[in-house]
XYZ file of C-alpha atoms in Angstrom:
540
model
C 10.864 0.720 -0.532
C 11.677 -2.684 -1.338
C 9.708 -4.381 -4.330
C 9.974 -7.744 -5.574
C 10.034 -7.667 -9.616
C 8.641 -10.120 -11.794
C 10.581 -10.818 -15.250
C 11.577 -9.827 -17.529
C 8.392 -10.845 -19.874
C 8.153 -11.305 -23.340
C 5.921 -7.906 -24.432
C 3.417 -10.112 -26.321
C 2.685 -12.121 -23.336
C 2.519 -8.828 -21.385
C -0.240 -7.330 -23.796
C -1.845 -10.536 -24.381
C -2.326 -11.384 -20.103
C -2.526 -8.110 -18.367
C -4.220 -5.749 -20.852
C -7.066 -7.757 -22.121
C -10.096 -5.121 -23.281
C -13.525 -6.558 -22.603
C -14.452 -3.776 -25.103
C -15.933 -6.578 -28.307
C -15.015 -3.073 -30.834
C -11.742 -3.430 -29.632
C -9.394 -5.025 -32.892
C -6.010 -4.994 -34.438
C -7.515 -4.192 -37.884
C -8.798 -0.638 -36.814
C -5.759 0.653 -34.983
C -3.873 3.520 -36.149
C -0.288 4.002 -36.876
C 1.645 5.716 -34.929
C 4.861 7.210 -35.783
C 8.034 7.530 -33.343
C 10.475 8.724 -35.761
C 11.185 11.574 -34.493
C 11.326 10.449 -30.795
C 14.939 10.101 -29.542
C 16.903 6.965 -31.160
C 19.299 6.272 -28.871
C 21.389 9.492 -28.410
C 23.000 10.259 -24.892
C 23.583 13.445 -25.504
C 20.534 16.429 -25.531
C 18.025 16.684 -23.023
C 14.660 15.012 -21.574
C 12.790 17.460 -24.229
C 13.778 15.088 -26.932
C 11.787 12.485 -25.614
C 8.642 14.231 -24.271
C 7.355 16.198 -26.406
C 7.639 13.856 -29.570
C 6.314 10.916 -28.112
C 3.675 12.706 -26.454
C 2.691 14.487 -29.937
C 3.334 10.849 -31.366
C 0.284 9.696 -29.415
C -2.115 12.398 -28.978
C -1.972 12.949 -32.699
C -2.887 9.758 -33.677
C -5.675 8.870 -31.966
C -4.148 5.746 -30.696
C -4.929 6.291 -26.882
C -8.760 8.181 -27.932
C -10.348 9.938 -24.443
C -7.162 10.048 -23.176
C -3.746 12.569 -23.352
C -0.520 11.982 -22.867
C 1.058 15.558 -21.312
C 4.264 16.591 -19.723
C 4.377 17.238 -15.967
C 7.669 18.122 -15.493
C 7.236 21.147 -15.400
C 4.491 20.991 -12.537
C 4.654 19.322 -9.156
C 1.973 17.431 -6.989
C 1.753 19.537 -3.894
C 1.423 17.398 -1.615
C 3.794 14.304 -3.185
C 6.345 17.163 -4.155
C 7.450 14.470 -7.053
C 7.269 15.167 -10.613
C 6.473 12.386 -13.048
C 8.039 13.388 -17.030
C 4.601 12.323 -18.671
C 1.053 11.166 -17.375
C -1.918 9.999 -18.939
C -4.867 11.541 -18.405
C -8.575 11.458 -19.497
C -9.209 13.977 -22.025
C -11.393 16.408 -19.921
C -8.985 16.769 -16.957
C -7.610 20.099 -15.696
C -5.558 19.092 -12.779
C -3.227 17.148 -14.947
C -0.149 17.652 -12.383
C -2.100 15.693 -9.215
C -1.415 12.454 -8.592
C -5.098 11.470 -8.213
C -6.044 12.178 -11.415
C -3.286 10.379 -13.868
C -4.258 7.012 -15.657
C -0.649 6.117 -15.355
C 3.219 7.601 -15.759
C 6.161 7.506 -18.217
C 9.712 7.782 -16.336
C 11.838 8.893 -18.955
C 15.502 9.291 -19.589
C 17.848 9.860 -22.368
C 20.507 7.198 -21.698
C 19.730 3.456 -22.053
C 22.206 3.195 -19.471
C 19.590 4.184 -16.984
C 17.445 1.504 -17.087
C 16.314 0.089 -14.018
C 16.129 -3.746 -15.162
C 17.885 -6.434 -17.964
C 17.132 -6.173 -20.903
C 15.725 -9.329 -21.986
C 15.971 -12.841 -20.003
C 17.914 -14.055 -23.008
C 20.765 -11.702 -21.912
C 24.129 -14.232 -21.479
C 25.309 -11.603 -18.728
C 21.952 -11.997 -16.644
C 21.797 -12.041 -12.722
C 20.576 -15.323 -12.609
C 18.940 -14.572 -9.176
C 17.663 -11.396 -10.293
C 16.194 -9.184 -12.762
C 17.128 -5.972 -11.409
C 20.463 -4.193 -12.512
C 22.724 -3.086 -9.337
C 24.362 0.085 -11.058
C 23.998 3.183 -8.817
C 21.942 4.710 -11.470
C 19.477 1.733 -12.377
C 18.877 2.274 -8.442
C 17.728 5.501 -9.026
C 15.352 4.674 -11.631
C 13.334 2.161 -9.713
C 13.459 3.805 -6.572
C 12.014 6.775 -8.587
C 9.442 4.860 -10.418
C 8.322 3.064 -6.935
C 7.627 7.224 -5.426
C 5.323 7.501 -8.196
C 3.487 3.849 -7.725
C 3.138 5.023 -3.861
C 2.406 8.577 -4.420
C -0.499 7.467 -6.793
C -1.641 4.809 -4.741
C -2.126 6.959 -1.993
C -3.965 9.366 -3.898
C -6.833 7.050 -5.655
C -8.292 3.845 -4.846
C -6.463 1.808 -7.329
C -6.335 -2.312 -7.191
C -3.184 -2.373 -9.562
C -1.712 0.475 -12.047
C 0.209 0.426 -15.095
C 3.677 2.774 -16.262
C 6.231 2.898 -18.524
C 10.063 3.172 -18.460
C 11.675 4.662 -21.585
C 15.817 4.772 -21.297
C 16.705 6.259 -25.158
C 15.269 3.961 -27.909
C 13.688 1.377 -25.470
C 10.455 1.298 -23.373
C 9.422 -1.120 -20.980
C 5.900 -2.373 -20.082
C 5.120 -2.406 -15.819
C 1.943 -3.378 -14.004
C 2.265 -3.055 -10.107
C 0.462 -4.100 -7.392
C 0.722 -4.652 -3.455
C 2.249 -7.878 -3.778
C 4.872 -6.908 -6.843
C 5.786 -5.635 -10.358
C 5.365 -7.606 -13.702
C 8.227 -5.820 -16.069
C 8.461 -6.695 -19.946
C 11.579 -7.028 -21.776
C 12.976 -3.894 -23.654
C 11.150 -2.894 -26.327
C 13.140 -0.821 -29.314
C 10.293 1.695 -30.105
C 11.728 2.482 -33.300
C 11.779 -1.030 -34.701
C 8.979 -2.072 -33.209
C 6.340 1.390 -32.532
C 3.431 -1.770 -33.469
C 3.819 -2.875 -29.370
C 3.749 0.256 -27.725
C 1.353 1.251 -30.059
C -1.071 -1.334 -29.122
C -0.521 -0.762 -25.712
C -1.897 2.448 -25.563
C -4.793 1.042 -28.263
C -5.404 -1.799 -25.728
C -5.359 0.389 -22.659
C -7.515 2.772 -24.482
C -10.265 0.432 -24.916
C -10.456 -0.903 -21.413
C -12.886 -0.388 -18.319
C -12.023 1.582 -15.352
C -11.797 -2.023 -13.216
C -9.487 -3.239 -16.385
C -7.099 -0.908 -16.036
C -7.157 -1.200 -12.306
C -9.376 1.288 -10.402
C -11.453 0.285 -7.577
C -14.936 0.787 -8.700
C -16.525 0.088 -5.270
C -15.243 3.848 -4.608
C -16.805 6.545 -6.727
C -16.569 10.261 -6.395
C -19.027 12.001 -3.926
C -21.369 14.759 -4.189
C -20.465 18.725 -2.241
C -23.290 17.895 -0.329
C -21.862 14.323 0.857
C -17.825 16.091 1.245
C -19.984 18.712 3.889
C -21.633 15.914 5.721
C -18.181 14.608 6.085
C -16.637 17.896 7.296
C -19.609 18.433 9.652
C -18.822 15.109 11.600
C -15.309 15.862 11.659
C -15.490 19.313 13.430
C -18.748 17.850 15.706
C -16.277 14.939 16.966
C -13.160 17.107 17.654
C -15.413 19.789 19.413
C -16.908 16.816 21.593
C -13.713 15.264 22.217
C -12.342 18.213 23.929
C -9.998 18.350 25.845
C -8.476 15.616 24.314
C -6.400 16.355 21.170
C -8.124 14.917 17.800
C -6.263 17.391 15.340
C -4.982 14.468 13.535
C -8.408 13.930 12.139
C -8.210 17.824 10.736
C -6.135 15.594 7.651
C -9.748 14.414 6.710
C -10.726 17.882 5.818
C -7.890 18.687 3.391
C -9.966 20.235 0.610
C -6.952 19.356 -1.965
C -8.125 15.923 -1.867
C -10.931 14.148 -3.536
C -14.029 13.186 -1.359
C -15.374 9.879 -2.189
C -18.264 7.506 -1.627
C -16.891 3.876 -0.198
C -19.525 1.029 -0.953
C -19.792 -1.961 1.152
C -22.669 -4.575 1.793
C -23.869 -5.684 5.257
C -24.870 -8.671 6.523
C -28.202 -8.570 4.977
C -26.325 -7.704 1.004
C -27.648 -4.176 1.360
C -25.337 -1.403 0.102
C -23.821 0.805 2.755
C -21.926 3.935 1.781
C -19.386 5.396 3.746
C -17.488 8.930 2.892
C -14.495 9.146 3.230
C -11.465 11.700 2.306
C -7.437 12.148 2.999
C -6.615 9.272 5.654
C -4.899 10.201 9.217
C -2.659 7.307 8.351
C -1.378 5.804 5.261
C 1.534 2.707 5.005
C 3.029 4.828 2.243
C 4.299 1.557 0.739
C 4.489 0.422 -2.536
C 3.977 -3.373 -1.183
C 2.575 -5.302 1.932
C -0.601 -4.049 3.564
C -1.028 -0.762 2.077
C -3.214 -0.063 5.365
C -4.887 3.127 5.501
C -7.151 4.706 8.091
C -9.955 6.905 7.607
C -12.690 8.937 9.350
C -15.189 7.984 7.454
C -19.245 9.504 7.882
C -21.849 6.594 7.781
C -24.846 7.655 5.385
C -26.828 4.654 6.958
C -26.268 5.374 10.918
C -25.477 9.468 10.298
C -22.106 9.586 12.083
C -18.467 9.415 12.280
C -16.822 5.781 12.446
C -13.338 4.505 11.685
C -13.339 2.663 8.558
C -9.831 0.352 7.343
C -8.563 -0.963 3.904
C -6.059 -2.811 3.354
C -4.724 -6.063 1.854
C -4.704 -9.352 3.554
C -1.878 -12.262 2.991
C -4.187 -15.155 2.084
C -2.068 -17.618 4.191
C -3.363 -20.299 5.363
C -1.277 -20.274 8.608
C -3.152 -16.602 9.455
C -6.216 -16.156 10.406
C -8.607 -12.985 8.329
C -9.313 -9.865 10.691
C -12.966 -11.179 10.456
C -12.370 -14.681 11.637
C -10.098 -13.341 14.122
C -12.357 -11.000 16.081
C -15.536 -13.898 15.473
C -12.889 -16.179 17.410
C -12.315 -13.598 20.481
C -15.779 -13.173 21.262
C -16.232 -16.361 21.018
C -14.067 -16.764 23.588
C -15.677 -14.167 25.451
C -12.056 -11.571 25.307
C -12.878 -8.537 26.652
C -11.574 -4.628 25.111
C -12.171 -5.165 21.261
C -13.540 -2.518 19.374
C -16.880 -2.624 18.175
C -17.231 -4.140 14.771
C -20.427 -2.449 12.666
C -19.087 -3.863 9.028
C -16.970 -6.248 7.842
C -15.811 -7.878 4.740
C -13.143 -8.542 1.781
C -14.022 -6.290 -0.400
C -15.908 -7.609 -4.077
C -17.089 -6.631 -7.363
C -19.950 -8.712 -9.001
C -19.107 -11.216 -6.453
C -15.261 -11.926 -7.023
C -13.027 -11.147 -4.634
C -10.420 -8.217 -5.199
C -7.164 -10.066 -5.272
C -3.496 -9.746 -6.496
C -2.250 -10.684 -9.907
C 1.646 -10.401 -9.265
C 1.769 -13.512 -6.859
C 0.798 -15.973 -9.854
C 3.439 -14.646 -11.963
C 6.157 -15.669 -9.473
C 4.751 -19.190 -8.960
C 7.490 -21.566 -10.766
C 5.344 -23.002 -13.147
C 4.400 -19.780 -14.967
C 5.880 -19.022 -17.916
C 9.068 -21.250 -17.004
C 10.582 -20.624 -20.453
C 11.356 -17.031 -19.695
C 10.749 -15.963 -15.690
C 13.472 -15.376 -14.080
C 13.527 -16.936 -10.443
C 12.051 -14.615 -7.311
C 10.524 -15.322 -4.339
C 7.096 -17.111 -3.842
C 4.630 -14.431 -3.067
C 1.727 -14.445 -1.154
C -1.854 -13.604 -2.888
C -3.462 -10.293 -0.897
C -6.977 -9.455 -0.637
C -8.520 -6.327 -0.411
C -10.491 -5.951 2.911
C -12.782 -3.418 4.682
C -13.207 -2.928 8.420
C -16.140 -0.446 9.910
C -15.725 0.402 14.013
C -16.439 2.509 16.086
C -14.459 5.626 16.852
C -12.241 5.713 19.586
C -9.804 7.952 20.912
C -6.044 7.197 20.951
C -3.793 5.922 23.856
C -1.481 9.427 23.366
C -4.723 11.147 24.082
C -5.119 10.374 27.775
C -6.468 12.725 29.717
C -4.238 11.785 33.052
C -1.535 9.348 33.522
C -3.751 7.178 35.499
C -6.360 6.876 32.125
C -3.217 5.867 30.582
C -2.305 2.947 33.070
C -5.919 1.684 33.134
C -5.776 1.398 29.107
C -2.806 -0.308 29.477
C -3.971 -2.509 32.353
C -7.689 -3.353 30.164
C -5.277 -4.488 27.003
C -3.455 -6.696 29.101
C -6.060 -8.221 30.425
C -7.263 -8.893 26.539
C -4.103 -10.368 26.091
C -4.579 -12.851 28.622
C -7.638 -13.882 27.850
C -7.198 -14.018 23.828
C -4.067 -16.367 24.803
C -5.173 -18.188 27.354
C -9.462 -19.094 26.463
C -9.084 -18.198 22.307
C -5.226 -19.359 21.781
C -4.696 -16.332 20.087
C -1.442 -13.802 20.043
C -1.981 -10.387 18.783
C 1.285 -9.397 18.049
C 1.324 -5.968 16.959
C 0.841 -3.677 20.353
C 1.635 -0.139 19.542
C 0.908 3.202 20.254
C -1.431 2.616 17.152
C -3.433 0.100 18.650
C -3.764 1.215 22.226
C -7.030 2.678 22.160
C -9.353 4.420 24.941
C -13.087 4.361 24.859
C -15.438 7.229 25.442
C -15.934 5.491 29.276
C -12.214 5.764 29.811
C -11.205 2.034 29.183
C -8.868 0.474 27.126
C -9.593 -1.157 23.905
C -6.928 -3.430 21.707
C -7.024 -2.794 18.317
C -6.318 -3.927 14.960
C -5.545 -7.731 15.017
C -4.750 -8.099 11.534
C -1.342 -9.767 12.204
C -2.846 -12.413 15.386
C -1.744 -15.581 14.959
C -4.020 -18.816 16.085
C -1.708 -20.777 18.385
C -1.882 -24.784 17.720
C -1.073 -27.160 20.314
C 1.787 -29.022 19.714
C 3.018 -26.955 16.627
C 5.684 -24.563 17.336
C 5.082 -21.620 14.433
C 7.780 -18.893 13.470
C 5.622 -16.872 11.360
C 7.174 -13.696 9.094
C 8.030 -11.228 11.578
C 5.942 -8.524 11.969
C 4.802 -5.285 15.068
C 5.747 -1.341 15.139
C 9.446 -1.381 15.857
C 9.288 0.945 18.601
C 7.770 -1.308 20.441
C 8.735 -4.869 20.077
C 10.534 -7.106 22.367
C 13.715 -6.948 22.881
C 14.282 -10.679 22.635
C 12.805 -11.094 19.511
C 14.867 -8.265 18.232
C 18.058 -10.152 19.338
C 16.881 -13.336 18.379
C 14.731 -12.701 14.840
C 14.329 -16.713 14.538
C 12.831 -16.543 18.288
C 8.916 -17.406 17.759
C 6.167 -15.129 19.171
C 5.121 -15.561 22.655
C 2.855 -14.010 24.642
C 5.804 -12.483 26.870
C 6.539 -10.463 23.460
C 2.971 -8.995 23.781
C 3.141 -8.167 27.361
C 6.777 -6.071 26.976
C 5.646 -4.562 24.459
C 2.711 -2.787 26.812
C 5.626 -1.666 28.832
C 7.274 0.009 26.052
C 3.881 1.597 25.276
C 3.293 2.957 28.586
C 6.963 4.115 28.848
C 6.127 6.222 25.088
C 3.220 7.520 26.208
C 4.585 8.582 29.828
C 7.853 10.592 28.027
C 6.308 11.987 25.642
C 3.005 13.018 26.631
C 2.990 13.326 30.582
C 5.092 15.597 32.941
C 8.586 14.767 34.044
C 12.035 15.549 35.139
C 14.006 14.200 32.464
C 13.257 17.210 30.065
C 15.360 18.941 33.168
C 18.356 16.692 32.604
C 18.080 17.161 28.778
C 17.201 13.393 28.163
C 16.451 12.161 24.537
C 13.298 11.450 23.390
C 14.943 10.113 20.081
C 16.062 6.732 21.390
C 13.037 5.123 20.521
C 13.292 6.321 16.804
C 17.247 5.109 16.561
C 18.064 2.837 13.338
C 20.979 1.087 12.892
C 22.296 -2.402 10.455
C 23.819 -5.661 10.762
C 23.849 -8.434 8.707
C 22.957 -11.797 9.625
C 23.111 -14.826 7.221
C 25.149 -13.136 4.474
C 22.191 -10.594 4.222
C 21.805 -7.082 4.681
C 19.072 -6.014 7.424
C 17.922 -2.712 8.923
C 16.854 -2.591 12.430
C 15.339 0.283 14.294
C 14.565 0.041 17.694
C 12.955 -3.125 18.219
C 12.487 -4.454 14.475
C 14.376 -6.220 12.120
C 13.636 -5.578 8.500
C 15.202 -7.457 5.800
C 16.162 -5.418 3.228
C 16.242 -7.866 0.498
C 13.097 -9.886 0.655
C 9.687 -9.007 0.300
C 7.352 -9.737 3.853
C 3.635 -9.347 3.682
């Protein structure tokens, strides 16, 4: 759950750069006042009651935050995130207040300053000078804390950033998130200075849906769209038979909100895609955020597979576009059909990170405090065809030819397009409806370049990656990598889903799924199987 954090930042700069209404009503001269007197002032003693319920009264009363209302939720629970935020914002109408796909944003609350998850101020003369987040046991707990509630509502709405709040006693802090990171403010004394967080909710308030960092190329569909949806699910199991699809039965979860996807062809016409609960979600606050999706084609009138997610813009690594362009090109056989694909873009601008230019060093160099270079990520669509999964064989010699047709695309991508895919899984062994293999997702190839010898960020599904570049982590990527890693898939698929005498002998399944640590250059990493994750930098 590791996030890289961006501050502390003066609140002023905060309000002035990231909450910037295009609303021309929107002024200092008409906002109300809003009194936090009798929100808790610094006690450590009483309960989380002190808190909620004032400030919340503090801000519906006024008007200050006007279509909107601030509730508590802790005494409700998401049902399917099983977390519960102490108060969300809401639009005014809402009924489900206690879902995570419905709340604007959250307040993490607590009674004791002593909880709070960051320093107070880059001015502090005890600052980590390599790091804005405080290492107390219970500071931990805030963030990780906060960071379930970023994921949990990122998973559950289409969101390009969000904003929160952290109040520890008198103070409140300021947060905007996104895949890449997490621009904190300083500490803000609520009681000397209610005229900041007042304007933030006045600001926030008067901003657009895409200002305060919803995807508006996804919209809500119809009952009549969610059916056609449901329809094509059950009609593509019920074909697929005997081969086991129930994974796609998460699509039809009726507790989650059916929506309309927009994306433009080749042509600039608008396709629309529905879509509901993906069959597989990164569950990450940053990286990727991949999620997959069946998703029903209004245009064509079926089921296809449809991907978003967030691409490093690196310009050592090729786009999933250019990459697939590139292979048949170079005429590499077993790649999935393409029908749409595209970054994704509103009134022609690219949907990109914000985070990433915060943490360049010329930004702000009177108050950042140093982090990592990130990388900028842009949103990204993918449209294929459906195809059924490796673990889905029908007979252990399907299985072998799938295997047999990948490798076969990873000799020619390597040798004719100079190409390594780098990510061979379980995931992305696929089988066609004739029974062949098909390599999937290529999102992490990298374009060889003779003469250059590249060690790119290390990336795969642990289970399955070498074991040399698991002993070695500065090893580069070779095709070798690629091709052991097809053994490890075949050996998955042929314990776990075929017939065999070890289940006799009582052998474990589990050693693929084993996860132990080391450290290695005075920093703490987590390996499991064969992956090395470092636990203390951020890796797109």
């Amino acid at each position: 759950m590791a996030v890289a954090f961006i501050g502390p930042t003066p609140p002023r700069i905060f309000l002035d750069n990231l909450l910037v209404p295009s609303d021309p009503m929107w002024t200092f001269k008409s906002m109300p006042v809003v009194d936090f007197s009798t929100v808790l002032s610094g006690r450590t003693c009483g309960n989380d009651s002190e808190v909620y319920q004032p400030l919340s009264d503090a801000v519906n009363n006024s008007g200050i935050c006007a279509g909107f209302k601030l509730i508590l939720a802790t005494n409700t629970e998401d049902p399917q995130a099983r977390l519960r935020p102490d108060l969300v914002l809401v639009k005014s109408h809402a009924d489900d207040v206690n879902s995570f796909s419905v709340m604007d944003l959250f307040i993490d609350c607590s009674v004791d300053a002593n909880d709070d998850a960051f320093c107070g101020s880059f001015k502090d003369k005890d600052i980590d000078p390599d790091s804005e987040e405080k290492t107390e046991e219970r500071s931990e707990d805030s963030r990780i804390r906060q960071i379930s509630y970023v994921v949990a509502t990122m998973s559950r709405q289409h969101r390009v950033f969000i904003f929160s709040l952290a109040i520890c006693g008198r103070y409140i802090r300021f947060l905007r998130w996104d895949c890449v990171g997490c621009i904190v403010s300083e500490c803000i004394d609520y009681q000397k200075n209610p005229e900041l967080v007042a304007e933030f909710f006045w600001r926030y308030s008067h901003m657009t849906d895409r200002e305060r960092g919803f995807d508006v190329t996804v919209r809500r569909a119809d009952q009549e769209q969610a059916d056609l949806l449901t329809a094509a699910i059950e009609a593509f199991i019920k074909q697929s038979r005997p081969r086991d699809m129930s994974y796609l039965r998460a699509s039809m979860d009726p507790t989650y909100a059916t929506c309309s996807v927009c994306m433009d062809d080749e042509e600039g016409d608008a396709r629309h895609f529905i879509i509901r609960q993906p069959f597989w979600d990164a569950n990450l606050a940053c990286g990727r955020a991949t999620r997959a999706y069946a998703a029903y084609d209004t245009t064509e009138k079926k089921l296809v597979f449809l991907k978003d997610s967030w691409r490093a813009e690196n310009n050592d690594i090729m786009c999933e576009v250019d990459i697939y362009n590139h292979l048949q090109d170079n005429k590499v056989p077993f790649l999935p059909k393409i029908l749409l694909a595209d970054d994704v873009k509103v009134d022609g601008s690219e949907q990109r990170t914000f985070s990433d230019q915060w943490s360049t060093p010329d930004i702000f160099p009177e108050w950042r405090s140093p982090c990592d270079w990130l990388w900028a990520h842009i949103h990204c669509r993918i449209v294929q065809e459906l195809a059924y999964p490796v673990a889905s064989a029908q007979s252990s010699r399907e299985a072998v030819q799938a295997l047999r047709d990948v490798i076969e695309s990873i000799k020619v991508a390597y040798e004719s397009g100079k190409i390594l895919h780098r990510d061979i899984s379980t995931g992305n062994v696929m089988i066609s409806k004739e029974g062949r293999g098909i390599l999937n997702d290529w999102d992490n190839a990298l374009r060889l370049i003779p003469g250059e010898e590249f060690h790119a960020s290390r990336t795969g599904t642990w289970q399955f990656i070498s074991m040399a570049l698991l002993q070695e982590p500065n090893k580069p990527h070779e095709v070798r990598d690629d091709l052991e890693s097809c053994f490890w898939v075949l050996l998955y698929v042929s314990l776990h889903y075929f017939k065999h005498n070890g289940r006799e002998v009582d052998f474990k399944l589990d050693f693929f799924d084993e996860i132990k640590e080391r450290r290695m250059d005075k920093a703490p990493y987590q390996y499991g199987g064969n992956v090395i994750l470092s636990t203390n930098s951020y890796t797109p």
